[in-house]
């Protein structure tokens, strides 16, 4: 039979970094958002789903860098956002784009992150940062992890776990026309499911949806797009965007009897760096005038020496 015991709640950690504020327009911007909804783990084999129910709930989030918020699976958990710079007054559960570079009102320099599990079957996380120059940077990282213990005791015949959920993602990066190398804006999200025999290191099932439709130790039925996404803007005026929404479905191979550790992890992260403009190079005509001026100064000096 297969049964599941709550081994650990879920925890999410956030890290936040921000440089000093300036009074100029935004030059580097990054945003990463992912919403995992209708999340469930279904069972087949010797025990019906009603014996253990659906495993619903991915917990979230943290209020300050280094401060974790934990809760039990299947229940709502909501923690205060992590805000820095001009994002200090941002309200809880604000997941839209706030930076002036994206048409919002927040700026010039900030980094923020937020997360929420409203009903135990959905998890939302966001990271957003914006910086202007010279030599400014900001970053935000959210890492959500849920862990469970799974016990298999059905003879290894048709004992499987099925993971089903919907995902909605949006990532954007931007360097405006005044940003210069090595300025950069980066946004990323990741998602991973691992099932590992207790006390061992090598998983018997690992699903890292990358759009290939494959999972080690299992079968993927639906994987419409990648949840391992990174956008990077490195050149002046470079703007990138990636958004998708759809349903995901994967099932493990038959599992041998035993105890397993199950982990589900989703992350969002952003990093922006604004570099100062290089020194202005004089135009050729300016150089010629400068040369004439220096020549005049030299002539005056010669006359003084002769006098």
Short mmCIF file of N, CA and C in Angstrom, two decimals, residues 12-16 62-69 82 141:
data_model
loop_
_atom_site.label_atom_id
_atom_site.label_comp_id
_atom_site.label_asym_id
_atom_site.label_seq_id
_atom_site.Cartn_x
_atom_site.Cartn_y
_atom_site.Cartn_z
N UNK A 12 10.00 28.69 3.02
CA UNK A 12 10.54 29.45 1.91
C UNK A 12 11.46 30.52 2.46
N UNK A 13 12.58 30.69 1.81
CA UNK A 13 13.56 31.68 2.27
C UNK A 13 13.73 32.73 1.20
N UNK A 14 13.94 33.96 1.63
CA UNK A 14 14.18 35.05 0.69
C UNK A 14 15.44 35.78 1.08
N UNK A 15 16.18 36.20 0.06
CA UNK A 15 17.35 37.02 0.27
C UNK A 15 17.17 38.30 -0.53
N UNK A 16 17.55 39.40 0.05
CA UNK A 16 17.30 40.70 -0.55
C UNK A 16 18.54 41.54 -0.46
N UNK A 62 8.73 34.55 3.20
CA UNK A 62 9.48 35.19 4.27
C UNK A 62 9.26 36.70 4.27
N UNK A 63 9.45 37.31 5.40
CA UNK A 63 9.29 38.75 5.47
C UNK A 63 10.60 39.49 5.32
N UNK A 64 11.65 39.01 5.96
CA UNK A 64 12.95 39.67 5.89
C UNK A 64 14.01 38.66 5.49
N UNK A 65 15.11 39.17 4.95
CA UNK A 65 16.20 38.29 4.57
C UNK A 65 16.64 37.46 5.76
N UNK A 66 16.70 36.15 5.60
CA UNK A 66 17.12 35.26 6.67
C UNK A 66 16.03 34.86 7.64
N UNK A 67 14.79 35.34 7.44
CA UNK A 67 13.68 34.98 8.31
C UNK A 67 12.71 34.10 7.55
N UNK A 68 12.53 32.86 8.00
CA UNK A 68 11.69 31.91 7.30
C UNK A 68 10.28 31.89 7.87
N UNK A 69 9.33 31.53 7.02
CA UNK A 69 7.95 31.32 7.45
C UNK A 69 7.58 29.89 7.11
N UNK A 82 9.28 40.84 1.56
CA UNK A 82 10.63 41.34 1.79
C UNK A 82 10.85 42.51 0.86
N UNK A 141 15.67 36.98 -4.12
CA UNK A 141 15.56 35.55 -4.39
C UNK A 141 14.52 34.92 -3.47
#
